[in-house]
Amino acid sequence: MSPRSKLVRVAVPVPLADAFDYLVAAGDALPPIGCRVRVPFGRGERIGLVVDHPATTDVAAARLKTIGAVLDAAPALGSELLASLRWAAEYYHHPVGAVLSHALPGPLREGRAIDEPPEPSWQLTELGRGVDVARLPRTARQQARALIALRETALTASELDAQDVAAPALARLEAKAWIEPAPPRTPAQADPRREPPGREPELTADQRAALDEIAATQGTANGFRAYLLHGVTGSGKTEVYLRLIAAQLAAGRQTLLLVPEIGLTPQLVRRLRERFGEELAVLHSAVTERQRFDAWRRAYRGDARLVVGTRSAVFAPLPSAGLVIVDEEHDPSYKQQTGFRYSARDLAVVRAQRLDVPVVLGSATPSLETFNNALQGRYRKLTLPRRIGSAGSPSVRVVDLNLHASRQALSTPLVAAIGQHLTAGHQVLLFLNRRGFAPALFCPTCKSAEQCRRCDARMTVHARAGVVRCHHCGAERALDWACGTCGAERIAVGAGTQRVGDELAALFPAARIARLDRDSTSRKGALDAVLNDVETGNVDILVGTQMLTKGHDFPRVTLVGVLNADQGLFGTDPRSHERLAQTILQVAGRAGRADLPGEVVIQTHHPDHPLLACLIDGDYTAFATLALTERREAACPPFAHLALWHAEAARREGALAFLEQVRLAADAQRGAVTVLGPAPLSMERKGGRYRAQLLFRSADRAPLHRLVDRTLLAVRGSPAARRARWSVDIDPLEI
Ligand code: ADP
Ligand code: ZN
């Protein structure tokens, strides 16, 4: 290699690899770090990202290949984002090429240009302006919504989609010549729909204090600082975010706002759009790739100064960042559970640090990690202890299921309370973390329940669909009431949301009942339709799963029932209490907003459990303090750091053999790190595969990461590793 040849190190999205060195052809300019390049790889070609300009290489000159086309004039990933991603690749022990490629929108991964023309907007035609929307048929609701929205300004398909207008409705409008493509929008035209400033509510004293404290601790510089905004549901956290965002916009800086998967409802998007209009770019998995690409590019160019999205939006480009916000920071959907297993909440803090801007983590029920960081003084805690309006906190009552009769998970006192609230003209919300009709199909003669053939689990009865279904692998069979072994008539045991809905319909025939779970919302638009019906008062009783707990604002709900609090009381996972407390307080927070006092009824067989005592007082701080003491004694996070090895294989020995090898490799050099396992999972077989796990635990992070690295080196590529499907999860959520 001649001393004047130029080298680049390129991260390529392939497994088990870091980055590779390539030559730049003589006479060509050195592509800047962060740019995409085509490179020869194996027998084909890949698109990789330049991560370094090394002076020398270990690769023999004869084997060194030359890069192909350079795809970007300016870096696709800016220096901060690139550095954060490289940090993440190391921290989560995931190949850097895969991590970098994960952060790029699909079209860029495929080699398309950043400056392709953006998604076109639609505008009304003269004909469209003349349409009397009120006279459209009821089946044309989406078209009507589009016509109304487009009266104010031209909108892109993705913006219309965020208002629940899907592509087929647009096609019909275009066919009628009511809408037409609009001329391209320039950034200068932004903001036609910005809400007049007068409509912001007057801040409460608590909100003011929180904002003042941020202003005081930030001073004039916008440097890094982490805040926990701990505010009970309905205390006005979102309004605090809006004010912080407005201040950043005024200063010409960008804000990244992360929300949980289900939190990105039309309600929130509408609220943001009303306040901030065209500044908004929405990044989430429900929009099309094309729309996501356009939103990403608006963020990349700095045109979108408010970037809102779910987990993966943490990788958004922020060339002029001023602020990062993570709403409902405790939400498990921030953790990616497959492939690159990152925590978007934690990466948001890392990015804020590198961007040198403040980060606000908001929640009514903060994760114990964040709560502890605030206790230790690493994060500054801001508190909103009261709800907005005169409703005050809901009153909480426990119904002891040992004393009261119940049918289909509805106890007599709860049924009486539902009747009272319905009579008063209010709405009722019932939480049960179990979808379907019944969790078991039981034969009284054989004394056995119908099992999934591929999982160690019972089949759930879905009576309306006429099937039994496995909620773990999705397997489905026709529902046969006759026992396959003895022919006896079988019975559905227990109650899921569907059965509770049926029972309610029998008890309250005049009530309008809706369900909110994965089954009832699998159709596109169904979730928004249910939420909208509840919001507009077209539903009296809403029965739902975990989906109920996330950030929806239902102003007329006055009664919340938790049908089975016991599901989380005796779980084996160290986090099960935290999850239960968060779920109960979040769902209870839906009761009695605005000016209607709320009531919460919790059904349990264990009314004296100390956890429930904290929750009855609605005191998350008391719970968190208690739970942190337990965690410290049990050497659990945040007082220990974990890496979880998971393996699965078609045969039991396959999973265990690999983990035994991990254990052997680790034991030889584990130092102060504890190695626990391997052990089969409590539900060992899922989808026909046997599953097992092994845990590394350490009081300090550094030795844990060193041990993971060394163990990976030792076991990767071994025959046992090839026979099992395996992963390593840093800071796992579930054990
Ligand atoms: P959180 O995010 O803490 O659940 P929100 O910010 O959504 O709370 O506020 C709850 C309700 O109170 C919303 O309907 C919101 O519009 C309203 N609200 C928030 N702040 C104020 C305020 N300062 N004055 C009047 N209403 C407010
Ligand atoms: Zn199954």
PDB file of N, CA, C and O in Angstrom, residues 6-10 22-40 45-51 53 66-77 108 110-115 300:
ATOM      1  N   LYS A   6      -5.652   6.498   0.443  1.00  0.00           N
ATOM      2  CA  LYS A   6      -6.581   6.942   1.478  1.00  0.00           C
ATOM      3  C   LYS A   6      -7.454   5.775   1.918  1.00  0.00           C
ATOM      4  O   LYS A   6      -7.908   4.985   1.101  1.00  0.00           O
ATOM      5  N   LEU A   7      -7.691   5.699   3.230  1.00  0.00           N
ATOM      6  CA  LEU A   7      -8.464   4.593   3.796  1.00  0.00           C
ATOM      7  C   LEU A   7      -9.748   5.111   4.440  1.00  0.00           C
ATOM      8  O   LEU A   7      -9.772   6.217   4.987  1.00  0.00           O
ATOM      9  N   VAL A   8     -10.777   4.296   4.372  1.00  0.00           N
ATOM     10  CA  VAL A   8     -11.977   4.577   5.166  1.00  0.00           C
ATOM     11  C   VAL A   8     -12.363   3.315   5.919  1.00  0.00           C
ATOM     12  O   VAL A   8     -12.173   2.200   5.413  1.00  0.00           O
ATOM     13  N   ARG A   9     -12.923   3.500   7.123  1.00  0.00           N
ATOM     14  CA  ARG A   9     -13.477   2.364   7.867  1.00  0.00           C
ATOM     15  C   ARG A   9     -14.990   2.466   7.717  1.00  0.00           C
ATOM     16  O   ARG A   9     -15.580   3.520   7.968  1.00  0.00           O
ATOM     17  N   VAL A  10     -15.581   1.368   7.260  1.00  0.00           N
ATOM     18  CA  VAL A  10     -17.004   1.385   6.912  1.00  0.00           C
ATOM     19  C   VAL A  10     -17.752   0.353   7.752  1.00  0.00           C
ATOM     20  O   VAL A  10     -17.368  -0.814   7.791  1.00  0.00           O
ATOM     21  N   TYR A  22     -11.495  -0.043   3.851  1.00  0.00           N
ATOM     22  CA  TYR A  22     -11.522  -0.017   2.383  1.00  0.00           C
ATOM     23  C   TYR A  22     -10.613   1.096   1.899  1.00  0.00           C
ATOM     24  O   TYR A  22     -10.324   2.054   2.634  1.00  0.00           O
ATOM     25  N   LEU A  23     -10.238   0.968   0.638  1.00  0.00           N
ATOM     26  CA  LEU A  23      -9.459   2.020  -0.024  1.00  0.00           C
ATOM     27  C   LEU A  23     -10.387   2.996  -0.723  1.00  0.00           C
ATOM     28  O   LEU A  23     -11.472   2.613  -1.165  1.00  0.00           O
ATOM     29  N   VAL A  24      -9.947   4.232  -0.825  1.00  0.00           N
ATOM     30  CA  VAL A  24     -10.634   5.196  -1.673  1.00  0.00           C
ATOM     31  C   VAL A  24      -9.802   5.305  -2.947  1.00  0.00           C
ATOM     32  O   VAL A  24      -8.576   5.411  -2.871  1.00  0.00           O
ATOM     33  N   ALA A  25     -10.460   5.240  -4.116  1.00  0.00           N
ATOM     34  CA  ALA A  25      -9.715   5.244  -5.372  1.00  0.00           C
ATOM     35  C   ALA A  25      -8.846   6.484  -5.468  1.00  0.00           C
ATOM     36  O   ALA A  25      -9.247   7.575  -5.034  1.00  0.00           O
ATOM     37  N   ALA A  26      -7.652   6.303  -6.035  1.00  0.00           N
ATOM     38  CA  ALA A  26      -6.719   7.420  -6.153  1.00  0.00           C
ATOM     39  C   ALA A  26      -7.391   8.567  -6.899  1.00  0.00           C
ATOM     40  O   ALA A  26      -8.099   8.349  -7.880  1.00  0.00           O
ATOM     41  N   GLY A  27      -7.228   9.762  -6.409  1.00  0.00           N
ATOM     42  CA  GLY A  27      -7.815  10.916  -7.074  1.00  0.00           C
ATOM     43  C   GLY A  27      -9.212  11.249  -6.571  1.00  0.00           C
ATOM     44  O   GLY A  27      -9.703  12.348  -6.791  1.00  0.00           O
ATOM     45  N   ASP A  28      -9.888  10.295  -5.880  1.00  0.00           N
ATOM     46  CA  ASP A  28     -11.219  10.592  -5.330  1.00  0.00           C
ATOM     47  C   ASP A  28     -11.084  11.261  -3.967  1.00  0.00           C
ATOM     48  O   ASP A  28     -10.135  11.006  -3.224  1.00  0.00           O
ATOM     49  N   ALA A  29     -12.066  12.101  -3.652  1.00  0.00           N
ATOM     50  CA  ALA A  29     -12.058  12.757  -2.344  1.00  0.00           C
ATOM     51  C   ALA A  29     -12.415  11.731  -1.269  1.00  0.00           C
ATOM     52  O   ALA A  29     -13.108  10.745  -1.531  1.00  0.00           O
ATOM     53  N   LEU A  30     -11.928  11.977  -0.085  1.00  0.00           N
ATOM     54  CA  LEU A  30     -12.227  11.115   1.055  1.00  0.00           C
ATOM     55  C   LEU A  30     -13.680  11.378   1.481  1.00  0.00           C
ATOM     56  O   LEU A  30     -14.028  12.503   1.808  1.00  0.00           O
ATOM     57  N   PRO A  31     -14.572  10.358   1.473  1.00  0.00           N
ATOM     58  CA  PRO A  31     -15.954  10.637   1.896  1.00  0.00           C
ATOM     59  C   PRO A  31     -16.004  10.974   3.394  1.00  0.00           C
ATOM     60  O   PRO A  31     -15.348  10.301   4.187  1.00  0.00           O
ATOM     61  N   PRO A  32     -16.743  12.016   3.774  1.00  0.00           N
ATOM     62  CA  PRO A  32     -16.784  12.414   5.187  1.00  0.00           C
ATOM     63  C   PRO A  32     -17.365  11.322   6.083  1.00  0.00           C
ATOM     64  O   PRO A  32     -18.159  10.502   5.631  1.00  0.00           O
ATOM     65  N   ILE A  33     -16.973  11.327   7.340  1.00  0.00           N
ATOM     66  CA  ILE A  33     -17.524  10.401   8.331  1.00  0.00           C
ATOM     67  C   ILE A  33     -19.028  10.645   8.440  1.00  0.00           C
ATOM     68  O   ILE A  33     -19.477  11.786   8.470  1.00  0.00           O
ATOM     69  N   GLY A  34     -19.825   9.555   8.467  1.00  0.00           N
ATOM     70  CA  GLY A  34     -21.278   9.684   8.548  1.00  0.00           C
ATOM     71  C   GLY A  34     -21.964   9.564   7.203  1.00  0.00           C
ATOM     72  O   GLY A  34     -23.187   9.542   7.133  1.00  0.00           O
ATOM     73  N   CYS A  35     -21.171   9.480   6.089  1.00  0.00           N
ATOM     74  CA  CYS A  35     -21.764   9.346   4.759  1.00  0.00           C
ATOM     75  C   CYS A  35     -21.942   7.869   4.397  1.00  0.00           C
ATOM     76  O   CYS A  35     -21.186   7.013   4.840  1.00  0.00           O
ATOM     77  N   ARG A  36     -22.947   7.615   3.550  1.00  0.00           N
ATOM     78  CA  ARG A  36     -23.154   6.257   3.062  1.00  0.00           C
ATOM     79  C   ARG A  36     -22.281   6.007   1.830  1.00  0.00           C
ATOM     80  O   ARG A  36     -22.114   6.913   0.999  1.00  0.00           O
ATOM     81  N   VAL A  37     -21.746   4.800   1.770  1.00  0.00           N
ATOM     82  CA  VAL A  37     -20.969   4.419   0.587  1.00  0.00           C
ATOM     83  C   VAL A  37     -21.365   3.004   0.191  1.00  0.00           C
ATOM     84  O   VAL A  37     -21.769   2.207   1.035  1.00  0.00           O
ATOM     85  N   ARG A  38     -21.281   2.712  -1.097  1.00  0.00           N
ATOM     86  CA  ARG A  38     -21.438   1.327  -1.544  1.00  0.00           C
ATOM     87  C   ARG A  38     -20.075   0.666  -1.454  1.00  0.00           C
ATOM     88  O   ARG A  38     -19.071   1.268  -1.840  1.00  0.00           O
ATOM     89  N   VAL A  39     -20.053  -0.563  -0.917  1.00  0.00           N
ATOM     90  CA  VAL A  39     -18.775  -1.265  -0.812  1.00  0.00           C
ATOM     91  C   VAL A  39     -18.936  -2.701  -1.292  1.00  0.00           C
ATOM     92  O   VAL A  39     -20.001  -3.305  -1.098  1.00  0.00           O
ATOM     93  N   PRO A  40     -17.904  -3.244  -1.906  1.00  0.00           N
ATOM     94  CA  PRO A  40     -17.946  -4.670  -2.228  1.00  0.00           C
ATOM     95  C   PRO A  40     -17.884  -5.457  -0.930  1.00  0.00           C
ATOM     96  O   PRO A  40     -17.124  -5.109  -0.021  1.00  0.00           O
ATOM     97  N   GLU A  45     -22.522  -6.609  -2.891  1.00  0.00           N
ATOM     98  CA  GLU A  45     -22.252  -5.221  -2.571  1.00  0.00           C
ATOM     99  C   GLU A  45     -23.165  -4.842  -1.412  1.00  0.00           C
ATOM    100  O   GLU A  45     -24.284  -5.345  -1.309  1.00  0.00           O
ATOM    101  N   ARG A  46     -22.714  -3.973  -0.545  1.00  0.00           N
ATOM    102  CA  ARG A  46     -23.540  -3.517   0.577  1.00  0.00           C
ATOM    103  C   ARG A  46     -23.485  -2.011   0.648  1.00  0.00           C
ATOM    104  O   ARG A  46     -22.563  -1.387   0.120  1.00  0.00           O
ATOM    105  N   ILE A  47     -24.468  -1.457   1.375  1.00  0.00           N
ATOM    106  CA  ILE A  47     -24.397  -0.035   1.679  1.00  0.00           C
ATOM    107  C   ILE A  47     -23.948   0.083   3.123  1.00  0.00           C
ATOM    108  O   ILE A  47     -24.548  -0.505   4.022  1.00  0.00           O
ATOM    109  N   GLY A  48     -22.862   0.786   3.334  1.00  0.00           N
ATOM    110  CA  GLY A  48     -22.335   0.942   4.677  1.00  0.00           C
ATOM    111  C   GLY A  48     -22.158   2.415   4.998  1.00  0.00           C
ATOM    112  O   GLY A  48     -22.456   3.288   4.174  1.00  0.00           O
ATOM    113  N   LEU A  49     -21.676   2.669   6.203  1.00  0.00           N
ATOM    114  CA  LEU A  49     -21.517   4.036   6.650  1.00  0.00           C
ATOM    115  C   LEU A  49     -20.064   4.280   7.057  1.00  0.00           C
ATOM    116  O   LEU A  49     -19.477   3.476   7.790  1.00  0.00           O
ATOM    117  N   VAL A  50     -19.488   5.353   6.579  1.00  0.00           N
ATOM    118  CA  VAL A  50     -18.106   5.677   6.942  1.00  0.00           C
ATOM    119  C   VAL A  50     -18.078   6.078   8.418  1.00  0.00           C
ATOM    120  O   VAL A  50     -18.801   6.981   8.827  1.00  0.00           O
ATOM    121  N   VAL A  51     -17.275   5.360   9.213  1.00  0.00           N
ATOM    122  CA  VAL A  51     -17.204   5.689  10.629  1.00  0.00           C
ATOM    123  C   VAL A  51     -15.829   6.220  11.035  1.00  0.00           C
ATOM    124  O   VAL A  51     -15.657   6.720  12.137  1.00  0.00           O
ATOM    125  N   HIS A  53     -11.592   7.518   9.478  1.00  0.00           N
ATOM    126  CA  HIS A  53     -10.564   7.690   8.448  1.00  0.00           C
ATOM    127  C   HIS A  53      -9.247   7.185   9.020  1.00  0.00           C
ATOM    128  O   HIS A  53      -8.423   7.972   9.468  1.00  0.00           O
ATOM    129  N   THR A  66     -11.687  -1.562  -2.830  1.00  0.00           N
ATOM    130  CA  THR A  66     -11.938  -0.126  -3.006  1.00  0.00           C
ATOM    131  C   THR A  66     -13.434   0.150  -2.935  1.00  0.00           C
ATOM    132  O   THR A  66     -14.233  -0.631  -3.457  1.00  0.00           O
ATOM    133  N   ILE A  67     -13.788   1.246  -2.312  1.00  0.00           N
ATOM    134  CA  ILE A  67     -15.212   1.574  -2.177  1.00  0.00           C
ATOM    135  C   ILE A  67     -15.804   1.911  -3.542  1.00  0.00           C
ATOM    136  O   ILE A  67     -15.098   2.342  -4.456  1.00  0.00           O
ATOM    137  N   GLY A  68     -17.133   1.736  -3.638  1.00  0.00           N
ATOM    138  CA  GLY A  68     -17.869   2.143  -4.826  1.00  0.00           C
ATOM    139  C   GLY A  68     -18.378   3.561  -4.659  1.00  0.00           C
ATOM    140  O   GLY A  68     -17.696   4.420  -4.091  1.00  0.00           O
ATOM    141  N   ALA A  69     -19.613   3.780  -5.100  1.00  0.00           N
ATOM    142  CA  ALA A  69     -20.169   5.133  -5.098  1.00  0.00           C
ATOM    143  C   ALA A  69     -20.332   5.689  -3.689  1.00  0.00           C
ATOM    144  O   ALA A  69     -20.644   4.963  -2.755  1.00  0.00           O
ATOM    145  N   VAL A  70     -20.104   6.993  -3.557  1.00  0.00           N
ATOM    146  CA  VAL A  70     -20.406   7.706  -2.312  1.00  0.00           C
ATOM    147  C   VAL A  70     -21.819   8.266  -2.474  1.00  0.00           C
ATOM    148  O   VAL A  70     -22.112   8.957  -3.445  1.00  0.00           O
ATOM    149  N   LEU A  71     -22.721   7.930  -1.535  1.00  0.00           N
ATOM    150  CA  LEU A  71     -24.141   8.242  -1.728  1.00  0.00           C
ATOM    151  C   LEU A  71     -24.561   9.581  -1.136  1.00  0.00           C
ATOM    152  O   LEU A  71     -25.632  10.077  -1.429  1.00  0.00           O
ATOM    153  N   ASP A  72     -23.739  10.129  -0.242  1.00  0.00           N
ATOM    154  CA  ASP A  72     -24.126  11.392   0.401  1.00  0.00           C
ATOM    155  C   ASP A  72     -23.038  12.438   0.229  1.00  0.00           C
ATOM    156  O   ASP A  72     -21.856  12.136   0.346  1.00  0.00           O
ATOM    157  N   ALA A  73     -23.467  13.668  -0.014  1.00  0.00           N
ATOM    158  CA  ALA A  73     -22.515  14.774  -0.051  1.00  0.00           C
ATOM    159  C   ALA A  73     -22.219  15.244   1.364  1.00  0.00           C
ATOM    160  O   ALA A  73     -21.087  15.586   1.708  1.00  0.00           O
ATOM    161  N   ALA A  74     -23.259  15.252   2.208  1.00  0.00           N
ATOM    162  CA  ALA A  74     -23.092  15.609   3.621  1.00  0.00           C
ATOM    163  C   ALA A  74     -23.482  14.383   4.439  1.00  0.00           C
ATOM    164  O   ALA A  74     -24.258  13.552   3.974  1.00  0.00           O
ATOM    165  N   PRO A  75     -22.943  14.237   5.669  1.00  0.00           N
ATOM    166  CA  PRO A  75     -23.217  13.035   6.460  1.00  0.00           C
ATOM    167  C   PRO A  75     -24.719  12.772   6.629  1.00  0.00           C
ATOM    168  O   PRO A  75     -25.485  13.678   6.939  1.00  0.00           O
ATOM    169  N   ALA A  76     -25.136  11.505   6.415  1.00  0.00           N
ATOM    170  CA  ALA A  76     -26.518  11.116   6.683  1.00  0.00           C
ATOM    171  C   ALA A  76     -26.749  11.056   8.181  1.00  0.00           C
ATOM    172  O   ALA A  76     -27.840  11.347   8.673  1.00  0.00           O
ATOM    173  N   LEU A  77     -25.722  10.654   8.913  1.00  0.00           N
ATOM    174  CA  LEU A  77     -25.793  10.652  10.366  1.00  0.00           C
ATOM    175  C   LEU A  77     -24.783  11.671  10.874  1.00  0.00           C
ATOM    176  O   LEU A  77     -23.582  11.535  10.630  1.00  0.00           O
ATOM    177  N   LEU A 108     -33.143   5.124   2.789  1.00  0.00           N
ATOM    178  CA  LEU A 108     -31.704   5.415   2.835  1.00  0.00           C
ATOM    179  C   LEU A 108     -30.900   4.127   2.964  1.00  0.00           C
ATOM    180  O   LEU A 108     -29.803   4.011   2.420  1.00  0.00           O
ATOM    181  N   GLU A 110     -31.698   1.521   1.524  1.00  0.00           N
ATOM    182  CA  GLU A 110     -31.702   0.959   0.169  1.00  0.00           C
ATOM    183  C   GLU A 110     -30.887   1.779  -0.812  1.00  0.00           C
ATOM    184  O   GLU A 110     -30.855   1.472  -2.005  1.00  0.00           O
ATOM    185  N   GLY A 111     -30.307   2.870  -0.358  1.00  0.00           N
ATOM    186  CA  GLY A 111     -29.422   3.618  -1.233  1.00  0.00           C
ATOM    187  C   GLY A 111     -30.070   4.792  -1.944  1.00  0.00           C
ATOM    188  O   GLY A 111     -29.471   5.375  -2.838  1.00  0.00           O
ATOM    189  N   ARG A 112     -31.303   5.147  -1.557  1.00  0.00           N
ATOM    190  CA  ARG A 112     -31.917   6.286  -2.228  1.00  0.00           C
ATOM    191  C   ARG A 112     -31.338   7.593  -1.681  1.00  0.00           C
ATOM    192  O   ARG A 112     -30.702   7.614  -0.635  1.00  0.00           O
ATOM    193  N   ALA A 113     -31.568   8.681  -2.409  1.00  0.00           N
ATOM    194  CA  ALA A 113     -30.928   9.951  -2.053  1.00  0.00           C
ATOM    195  C   ALA A 113     -31.718  10.702  -0.998  1.00  0.00           C
ATOM    196  O   ALA A 113     -32.945  10.635  -0.965  1.00  0.00           O
ATOM    197  N   ILE A 114     -30.991  11.410  -0.118  1.00  0.00           N
ATOM    198  CA  ILE A 114     -31.670  12.182   0.929  1.00  0.00           C
ATOM    199  C   ILE A 114     -32.514  13.293   0.312  1.00  0.00           C
ATOM    200  O   ILE A 114     -33.579  13.616   0.816  1.00  0.00           O
ATOM    201  N   ASP A 115     -32.032  13.855  -0.823  1.00  0.00           N
ATOM    202  CA  ASP A 115     -32.763  15.016  -1.342  1.00  0.00           C
ATOM    203  C   ASP A 115     -33.759  14.671  -2.453  1.00  0.00           C
ATOM    204  O   ASP A 115     -34.094  15.506  -3.277  1.00  0.00           O
ATOM    205  N   TYR A 300     -34.075  16.187   9.723  1.00  0.00           N
ATOM    206  CA  TYR A 300     -32.666  16.224   9.305  1.00  0.00           C
ATOM    207  C   TYR A 300     -32.270  17.618   8.843  1.00  0.00           C
ATOM    208  O   TYR A 300     -31.200  18.126   9.149  1.00  0.00           O
TER     209      TYR A 300
END
